[in-house]
Amino acid sequence: MVVQFMEFIESAPDQSLRALSDRVLRKCREVTGAEAGTVFMLRGQGRHRHLEAVSAQNDVIRAKSALFTVPVDQTSIVGYVASTGETLLLDDAYAIPEERPYRFNPAYDQRTGFRTRSIMTFALKGAHDRPIGVVQLINRRPVPGEEGEPIFLPEHEQMIAPVNHIVGRVLERAATLERLTERNRALTKERRRVAELQAETERAFMVSVNLLARAAEVHDEETGNHILRVNEYSYALAGWAGCSRAFCKEIRFSAALHDVGKMSVDQAVLHKKGRLDERELAEMKRHPIYGHDILIASDRLKMAAEIALCHHEQWAGTGYPRGLKGEEIPLAARIVAIADCYDALRSARPYKPSFSHEKTVDILLNGDDRLDPKVHFDPRLLSLFAARHAEFDAIWEALKDREPVEA
């Protein structure tokens, strides 16, 4: 059964999520003898999570192309399965026992004249055995010689069970590829917009910088106000260091572009879960060079280009990409290195919680098992930070990412 499913699904390569879902649903219906069915994919996060119908088929009536969404809760059949991962075999959709938390919604039957009877609903499992979608099959067809109303049987569940993990992961990969494609389209659109704004006024220039910084973060959903905060930390630290007004003004927008080179990094590397191998790490470490190449063409972005190239250099000469040491590293890059590190420590990431201001200051000044401030940072700038770090905390509080407020 597993081989049959995989041969059928993969017989047409490079399919869209919709096309792949259609093939999965057709094969599930063929195996179980279902008249109709729907494939749902889980979308959104937290309380915004919902099931989106991506494929619907019906051999009795024409299934409308307008697909729909269902909340992920236990009041609906598909919501219950998505929440629990349990497989449901229902002999009669209109006779669900009262003690069950879910109910059948007859709206589709009432609107189309179709009569739903038996239902089989099972979860598609992705990575870590988590449901990533749901398949619902409707009305098993009668088999010659079979007595009674045709219903889905435990043997149908046993036939499907070996393949739902494999199919789920195939669909999960297709959904991920589709999201990345959409993000790449957005990135291309932002790049085009930046090019159009370059010839406009000073205000348009600042808009361009902001768009370019945001475009660099299209592939990172968790950055929030990171670039705004790094701008403000850098502006404050440059002022403490006695830099000119023009320098402080320039670093206030240039700092936002420190990671713009990630736009050119292999996207498979950026989105890889887990440790990078040597080749992938080398590719990631090229993002300062890529960023410099993007920015250096503009006279107004010379400082931004320096920051992009040198913000991973270290005071002791142990950084990259050029191994610069001490004051060989441009002052703007030395400032942004401290600002960026402070914000990274304050921010929650998949691999770490958000650290308090006090813990962050302690790590920056005294180090931990991953960071040695004597190796990483300009000691003069670090002493200025030590004397006035409360201002960094005030910037964090003013610009920290807010949790969405429920209406």
Short mmCIF file of C-alpha atoms in Angstrom, two decimals:
data_model
loop_
_atom_site.label_atom_id
_atom_site.label_comp_id
_atom_site.label_asym_id
_atom_site.label_seq_id
_atom_site.Cartn_x
_atom_site.Cartn_y
_atom_site.Cartn_z
CA MET A 1 0.00 0.00 0.00
CA VAL A 2 2.81 2.40 0.86
CA VAL A 3 4.54 1.70 -2.45
CA GLN A 4 1.27 2.16 -4.36
CA PHE A 5 0.63 5.52 -2.73
CA MET A 6 4.13 6.83 -3.30
CA GLU A 7 4.24 5.65 -6.93
CA PHE A 8 0.88 7.28 -7.60
CA ILE A 9 1.65 10.56 -5.83
CA GLU A 10 5.18 10.97 -7.20
CA SER A 11 4.37 9.89 -10.77
CA ALA A 12 3.92 13.60 -11.59
CA PRO A 13 6.90 15.54 -10.11
CA ASP A 14 7.01 19.22 -9.15
CA GLN A 15 3.33 19.40 -8.31
CA SER A 16 1.66 22.29 -6.53
CA LEU A 17 0.11 21.67 -3.12
CA ARG A 18 -3.35 21.76 -4.75
CA ALA A 19 -2.40 19.22 -7.44
CA LEU A 20 -0.69 16.96 -4.93
CA SER A 21 -3.70 17.13 -2.57
CA ASP A 22 -6.00 16.20 -5.46
CA ARG A 23 -3.91 13.10 -6.18
CA VAL A 24 -3.76 12.13 -2.49
CA LEU A 25 -7.54 12.48 -2.15
CA ARG A 26 -8.21 10.53 -5.33
CA LYS A 27 -6.03 7.66 -4.14
CA CYS A 28 -7.60 7.62 -0.66
CA ARG A 29 -11.06 7.47 -2.20
CA GLU A 30 -9.97 4.71 -4.56
CA VAL A 31 -8.61 2.62 -1.69
CA THR A 32 -11.68 3.06 0.55
CA GLY A 33 -14.43 3.34 -2.07
CA ALA A 34 -15.53 6.83 -0.95
CA GLU A 35 -17.95 8.89 -3.07
CA ALA A 36 -16.54 12.22 -1.95
CA GLY A 37 -13.90 13.78 0.24
CA THR A 38 -11.85 16.81 1.24
CA VAL A 39 -8.20 17.44 2.14
CA PHE A 40 -7.59 20.16 4.73
CA MET A 41 -4.22 21.72 5.62
CA LEU A 42 -3.45 23.38 8.96
CA ARG A 43 -2.69 27.08 8.62
CA GLY A 44 -1.77 29.89 11.03
CA GLN A 45 -0.40 29.87 14.56
CA GLY A 46 -1.89 29.88 18.07
CA ARG A 47 -5.46 31.10 18.29
CA HIS A 48 -5.35 31.97 14.58
CA ARG A 49 -4.83 28.32 13.62
CA HIS A 50 -7.44 26.97 11.19
CA LEU A 51 -8.00 24.24 8.63
CA GLU A 52 -8.08 25.29 4.99
CA ALA A 53 -9.71 23.02 2.42
CA VAL A 54 -7.20 22.64 -0.40
CA SER A 55 -8.92 19.87 -2.38
CA ALA A 56 -12.56 18.75 -2.59
CA GLN A 57 -14.01 15.96 -4.75
CA ASN A 58 -17.52 14.57 -5.17
CA ASP A 59 -18.61 11.96 -7.74
CA VAL A 60 -22.32 12.55 -7.07
CA ILE A 61 -22.53 16.31 -7.54
CA ARG A 62 -20.10 18.89 -8.86
CA ALA A 63 -17.84 20.09 -6.02
CA LYS A 64 -17.61 23.88 -6.13
CA SER A 65 -14.14 25.32 -6.56
CA ALA A 66 -14.67 27.87 -3.77
CA LEU A 67 -12.93 26.19 -0.85
CA PHE A 68 -13.43 27.08 2.81
CA THR A 69 -11.86 27.15 6.27
CA VAL A 70 -12.78 25.51 9.58
CA PRO A 71 -11.59 26.56 13.07
CA VAL A 72 -9.34 24.09 14.88
CA ASP A 73 -11.53 23.15 17.82
CA GLN A 74 -13.33 20.02 18.96
CA THR A 75 -16.83 21.11 17.96
CA SER A 76 -16.41 20.02 14.32
CA ILE A 77 -15.39 16.57 13.09
CA VAL A 78 -12.29 17.76 11.20
CA GLY A 79 -11.36 20.19 13.99
CA TYR A 80 -11.56 17.35 16.52
CA VAL A 81 -9.29 15.12 14.43
CA ALA A 82 -6.79 17.96 13.86
CA SER A 83 -6.72 18.64 17.61
CA THR A 84 -6.40 15.04 18.78
CA GLY A 85 -4.84 13.13 15.89
CA GLU A 86 -7.56 10.50 16.37
CA THR A 87 -9.18 8.70 13.41
CA LEU A 88 -13.00 8.80 13.35
CA LEU A 89 -15.24 6.23 11.66
CA LEU A 90 -18.85 7.44 11.72
CA ASP A 91 -21.61 5.18 10.41
CA ASP A 92 -24.18 7.98 10.20
CA ALA A 93 -23.27 11.68 10.26
CA TYR A 94 -26.75 12.54 11.50
CA ALA A 95 -26.66 10.11 14.43
CA ILE A 96 -23.53 11.09 16.36
CA PRO A 97 -23.93 10.15 20.07
CA GLU A 98 -24.69 13.09 22.36
CA GLU A 99 -21.63 12.48 24.54
CA ARG A 100 -19.27 13.20 21.63
CA PRO A 101 -17.92 16.81 21.63
CA TYR A 102 -18.20 17.21 17.85
CA ARG A 103 -21.22 17.57 15.57
CA PHE A 104 -21.86 17.22 11.85
CA ASN A 105 -22.69 20.49 10.05
CA PRO A 106 -25.51 19.77 7.54
CA ALA A 107 -25.18 23.13 5.73
CA TYR A 108 -23.47 21.60 2.67
CA ASP A 109 -26.14 18.90 2.34
CA GLN A 110 -28.92 21.48 2.66
CA ARG A 111 -27.36 23.72 0.05
CA THR A 112 -26.55 21.04 -2.55
CA GLY A 113 -29.03 18.23 -1.96
CA PHE A 114 -26.19 15.80 -1.33
CA ARG A 115 -26.81 13.30 1.50
CA THR A 116 -23.87 12.62 3.81
CA ARG A 117 -24.02 9.20 5.48
CA SER A 118 -20.83 7.43 6.55
CA ILE A 119 -17.63 9.41 7.29
CA MET A 120 -14.00 8.47 7.76
CA THR A 121 -11.71 11.28 8.99
CA PHE A 122 -8.00 10.90 9.76
CA ALA A 123 -5.05 13.20 10.45
CA LEU A 124 -2.08 13.60 8.16
CA LYS A 125 1.08 13.53 10.28
CA GLY A 126 4.19 15.56 9.54
CA ALA A 127 7.50 15.95 11.35
CA HIS A 128 7.51 15.00 15.05
CA ASP A 129 4.23 13.10 14.50
CA ARG A 130 2.23 16.36 14.63
CA PRO A 131 -0.98 16.70 12.57
CA ILE A 132 -0.42 18.98 9.58
CA GLY A 133 -3.74 18.35 7.91
CA VAL A 134 -6.86 16.19 7.78
CA VAL A 135 -8.46 13.95 5.15
CA GLN A 136 -12.23 13.45 5.33
CA LEU A 137 -13.84 10.73 3.21
CA ILE A 138 -17.62 10.65 2.69
CA ASN A 139 -20.07 7.83 1.86
CA ARG A 140 -18.44 4.51 1.19
CA ARG A 141 -19.93 3.00 -1.97
CA PRO A 142 -21.80 -0.33 -1.71
CA VAL A 143 -19.88 -3.45 -2.69
CA PRO A 144 -21.70 -6.19 -4.63
CA GLY A 145 -22.85 -8.92 -2.24
CA GLU A 146 -22.38 -6.75 0.85
CA GLU A 147 -25.44 -6.55 3.08
CA GLY A 148 -26.63 -3.44 4.91
CA GLU A 149 -25.68 0.21 4.58
CA PRO A 150 -22.07 0.57 3.37
CA ILE A 151 -19.88 2.07 6.07
CA PHE A 152 -16.18 2.64 6.60
CA LEU A 153 -14.64 -0.24 8.54
CA PRO A 154 -11.59 -0.63 10.82
CA GLU A 155 -9.89 -2.42 7.94
CA HIS A 156 -10.04 0.81 5.93
CA GLU A 157 -8.34 2.62 8.79
CA GLN A 158 -5.67 -0.10 8.86
CA MET A 159 -5.14 0.30 5.11
CA ILE A 160 -4.64 4.07 5.42
CA ALA A 161 -2.60 4.11 8.66
CA PRO A 162 0.76 3.02 7.13
CA VAL A 163 0.68 5.83 4.57
CA ASN A 164 -0.69 8.87 6.38
CA HIS A 165 2.72 9.80 7.83
CA ILE A 166 4.42 9.50 4.44
CA VAL A 167 1.67 11.37 2.63
CA GLY A 168 1.59 13.98 5.39
CA ARG A 169 5.29 14.70 5.03
CA VAL A 170 5.00 14.93 1.25
CA LEU A 171 2.19 17.49 1.62
CA GLU A 172 4.11 19.29 4.38
CA ARG A 173 7.09 19.70 2.06
CA ALA A 174 4.82 20.95 -0.72
CA ALA A 175 3.18 23.49 1.63
CA THR A 176 6.60 24.71 2.83
CA LEU A 177 7.83 25.09 -0.75
CA GLU A 178 4.65 27.03 -1.61
CA ARG A 179 5.19 29.41 1.34
CA LEU A 180 8.83 29.96 0.38
CA THR A 181 7.77 30.64 -3.20
CA GLU A 182 5.31 33.27 -2.00
CA ARG A 183 7.99 34.86 0.19
CA ASN A 184 10.41 34.92 -2.73
CA ARG A 185 7.76 36.66 -4.82
CA ALA A 186 7.36 39.21 -2.04
CA LEU A 187 11.14 39.64 -1.90
CA THR A 188 11.31 40.21 -5.67
CA LYS A 189 8.52 42.76 -5.41
CA GLU A 190 10.35 44.61 -2.61
CA ARG A 191 13.60 44.66 -4.59
CA ARG A 192 11.75 46.12 -7.58
CA ARG A 193 10.20 48.75 -5.34
CA VAL A 194 13.60 49.68 -3.91
CA ALA A 195 14.99 50.20 -7.43
CA GLU A 196 12.09 52.53 -8.30
CA LEU A 197 12.63 54.67 -5.20
CA GLN A 198 16.38 55.21 -5.58
CA ALA A 199 15.94 58.27 -7.83
CA GLU A 200 13.50 60.05 -5.53
CA THR A 201 13.87 62.50 -2.61
CA GLU A 202 15.55 62.06 0.78
CA ARG A 203 12.25 60.80 2.18
CA ALA A 204 12.08 58.23 -0.62
CA PHE A 205 15.68 57.23 0.18
CA MET A 206 14.74 56.50 3.79
CA VAL A 207 11.69 54.53 2.65
CA SER A 208 14.00 52.54 0.39
CA VAL A 209 16.34 51.71 3.25
CA ASN A 210 13.44 50.52 5.37
CA LEU A 211 12.03 48.38 2.55
CA LEU A 212 15.44 46.83 1.88
CA ALA A 213 15.90 46.02 5.58
CA ARG A 214 12.42 44.46 5.74
CA ALA A 215 13.00 42.52 2.53
CA ALA A 216 16.12 40.99 4.10
CA GLU A 217 13.87 39.65 6.88
CA VAL A 218 11.23 38.08 4.64
CA HIS A 219 12.76 34.68 5.43
CA ASP A 220 12.69 35.19 9.20
CA GLU A 221 9.21 35.37 10.77
CA GLU A 222 10.49 36.03 14.27
CA THR A 223 12.51 39.23 13.92
CA GLY A 224 9.69 41.73 14.60
CA ASN A 225 11.13 45.16 15.54
CA HIS A 226 14.71 43.87 15.68
CA ILE A 227 16.05 46.25 13.02
CA LEU A 228 14.38 49.29 14.61
CA ARG A 229 15.89 48.49 17.99
CA VAL A 230 19.38 47.88 16.56
CA ASN A 231 19.14 51.29 14.84
CA GLU A 232 18.35 53.01 18.14
CA TYR A 233 20.95 51.14 20.21
CA SER A 234 23.60 52.01 17.60
CA TYR A 235 22.56 55.67 17.53
CA ALA A 236 22.78 55.87 21.33
CA LEU A 237 26.17 54.12 21.55
CA ALA A 238 27.62 56.29 18.76
CA GLY A 239 26.55 59.37 20.70
CA TRP A 240 28.18 58.10 23.92
CA ALA A 241 31.38 57.46 21.93
CA GLY A 242 31.51 61.13 20.90
CA CYS A 243 30.81 60.55 17.22
CA SER A 244 29.73 63.49 15.08
CA ARG A 245 26.09 64.32 14.56
CA ALA A 246 26.37 63.27 10.89
CA PHE A 247 27.91 59.91 11.89
CA CYS A 248 25.14 59.27 14.45
CA LYS A 249 22.44 60.18 11.94
CA GLU A 250 23.91 57.86 9.31
CA ILE A 251 24.39 54.88 11.62
CA ARG A 252 20.77 55.28 12.77
CA PHE A 253 19.54 53.96 9.41
CA SER A 254 22.64 52.08 8.24
CA ALA A 255 22.57 49.64 11.17
CA ALA A 256 19.24 48.25 9.93
CA LEU A 257 20.98 46.84 6.86
CA HIS A 258 23.59 44.77 8.70
CA ASP A 259 22.05 41.43 7.60
CA VAL A 260 20.89 42.45 4.11
CA GLY A 261 23.35 39.92 2.65
CA LYS A 262 21.06 37.09 3.81
CA MET A 263 18.90 37.95 0.79
CA SER A 264 21.58 36.27 -1.34
CA VAL A 265 22.27 33.24 0.89
CA ASP A 266 21.04 29.86 -0.36
CA GLN A 267 17.51 29.68 1.05
CA ALA A 268 17.87 25.97 1.83
CA VAL A 269 20.67 26.94 4.24
CA LEU A 270 18.66 29.75 5.86
CA HIS A 271 15.69 27.46 6.51
CA LYS A 272 17.57 24.33 7.52
CA LYS A 273 16.52 22.96 10.92
CA GLY A 274 19.46 21.84 13.03
CA ARG A 275 23.23 22.17 12.76
CA LEU A 276 24.77 23.34 9.48
CA ASP A 277 27.48 21.24 7.86
CA GLU A 278 30.81 22.78 6.80
CA ARG A 279 29.62 23.74 3.32
CA GLU A 280 26.40 25.27 4.66
CA LEU A 281 28.26 27.16 7.40
CA ALA A 282 30.67 28.55 4.81
CA GLU A 283 27.70 29.72 2.73
CA MET A 284 26.09 31.38 5.75
CA LYS A 285 29.37 33.11 6.59
CA ARG A 286 29.39 34.70 3.14
CA HIS A 287 26.39 36.90 3.97
CA PRO A 288 28.62 39.85 5.04
CA ILE A 289 30.28 39.79 1.60
CA TYR A 290 26.93 39.50 -0.15
CA GLY A 291 25.59 42.42 1.88
CA HIS A 292 28.62 44.57 1.05
CA ASP A 293 28.19 43.79 -2.65
CA ILE A 294 24.52 44.83 -2.53
CA LEU A 295 25.15 48.14 -0.73
CA ILE A 296 28.52 49.39 -1.96
CA ALA A 297 27.15 50.71 -5.27
CA SER A 298 25.31 53.53 -3.46
CA ASP A 299 27.34 56.49 -2.16
CA ARG A 300 24.69 57.05 0.51
CA LEU A 301 25.15 53.50 1.81
CA LYS A 302 28.94 53.38 2.24
CA MET A 303 28.64 53.10 6.04
CA ALA A 304 25.91 50.47 5.68
CA ALA A 305 28.21 48.51 3.35
CA GLU A 306 31.03 48.67 5.94
CA ILE A 307 28.67 47.49 8.68
CA ALA A 308 27.30 44.65 6.54
CA LEU A 309 30.85 43.48 5.73
CA CYS A 310 32.38 43.80 9.20
CA HIS A 311 29.68 43.30 11.86
CA HIS A 312 30.89 39.71 12.48
CA GLU A 313 34.55 40.71 12.87
CA GLN A 314 35.86 40.41 16.45
CA TRP A 315 38.20 42.64 18.46
CA ALA A 316 40.71 39.80 18.89
CA GLY A 317 40.84 39.10 15.14
CA THR A 318 38.86 35.85 15.40
CA GLY A 319 35.80 36.96 13.40
CA TYR A 320 34.88 36.75 9.73
CA PRO A 321 35.00 37.26 6.78
CA ARG A 322 38.46 38.94 6.85
CA GLY A 323 39.73 38.33 10.39
CA LEU A 324 40.19 42.05 11.09
CA LYS A 325 41.58 42.97 14.51
CA GLY A 326 41.04 45.89 16.88
CA GLU A 327 40.68 49.26 15.21
CA GLU A 328 41.12 47.68 11.80
CA ILE A 329 37.41 47.03 12.17
CA PRO A 330 35.36 50.12 11.16
CA LEU A 331 33.92 51.92 14.19
CA ALA A 332 30.34 51.67 12.88
CA ALA A 333 30.65 47.87 12.63
CA ARG A 334 32.08 47.66 16.17
CA ILE A 335 29.09 49.64 17.46
CA VAL A 336 26.52 47.51 15.61
CA ALA A 337 28.17 44.30 16.85
CA ILE A 338 27.31 45.25 20.45
CA ALA A 339 23.85 46.52 19.54
CA ASP A 340 22.98 43.39 17.56
CA CYS A 341 24.28 41.06 20.28
CA TYR A 342 22.28 42.86 22.98
CA ASP A 343 19.05 42.54 20.99
CA ALA A 344 19.71 38.89 20.12
CA LEU A 345 20.13 38.07 23.83
CA ARG A 346 16.94 39.94 24.75
CA SER A 347 14.90 38.24 22.01
CA ALA A 348 13.27 34.81 22.20
CA ARG A 349 14.43 32.35 19.56
CA PRO A 350 13.51 28.71 18.80
CA TYR A 351 16.73 27.65 20.56
CA LYS A 352 16.60 30.07 23.57
CA PRO A 353 14.21 32.11 25.72
CA SER A 354 14.21 35.90 26.00
CA PHE A 355 16.83 37.00 28.55
CA SER A 356 16.22 39.81 31.04
CA HIS A 357 18.14 43.08 30.75
CA GLU A 358 20.17 42.14 33.84
CA LYS A 359 21.20 38.74 32.47
CA THR A 360 21.97 40.24 29.06
CA VAL A 361 24.21 42.92 30.60
CA ASP A 362 26.01 40.26 32.65
CA ILE A 363 26.69 38.16 29.54
CA LEU A 364 27.90 41.15 27.52
CA LEU A 365 30.23 42.37 30.27
CA ASN A 366 31.36 39.07 31.81
CA GLY A 367 30.69 36.48 29.11
CA ASP A 368 29.24 32.98 29.19
CA ASP A 369 30.04 29.63 27.58
CA ARG A 370 29.44 31.07 24.07
CA LEU A 371 30.64 34.67 24.32
CA ASP A 372 33.89 36.23 25.57
CA PRO A 373 33.53 40.02 25.57
CA LYS A 374 37.32 40.52 25.60
CA VAL A 375 37.51 38.57 22.36
CA HIS A 376 34.39 39.93 20.68
CA PHE A 377 34.02 43.63 21.45
CA ASP A 378 35.84 46.97 21.48
CA PRO A 379 36.66 47.48 25.21
CA ARG A 380 36.11 51.25 25.06
CA LEU A 381 32.62 50.82 23.60
CA LEU A 382 31.88 48.08 26.12
CA SER A 383 32.84 50.39 29.00
CA LEU A 384 30.47 53.05 27.64
CA PHE A 385 27.73 50.43 27.50
CA ALA A 386 28.52 49.36 31.07
CA ALA A 387 28.03 52.93 32.30
CA ARG A 388 24.76 53.63 30.45
CA HIS A 389 23.17 50.26 29.64
CA ALA A 390 19.83 51.31 31.18
CA GLU A 391 19.20 53.34 28.02
CA PHE A 392 19.36 50.13 25.98
CA ASP A 393 16.71 48.64 28.25
CA ALA A 394 14.50 51.73 27.72
CA ILE A 395 14.82 51.29 23.93
CA TRP A 396 13.90 47.61 24.27
CA GLU A 397 10.81 48.43 26.33
CA ALA A 398 9.70 51.14 23.89
CA LEU A 399 10.11 48.97 20.77
CA LYS A 400 9.68 45.39 21.98
CA ASP A 401 7.40 43.14 19.98
CA ARG A 402 3.87 43.18 21.36
CA GLU A 403 1.62 40.15 21.68
CA PRO A 404 -1.45 40.50 19.42
CA VAL A 405 -4.48 41.77 21.33
CA GLU A 406 -7.60 39.66 21.00
CA ALA A 407 -10.59 41.62 19.72
#
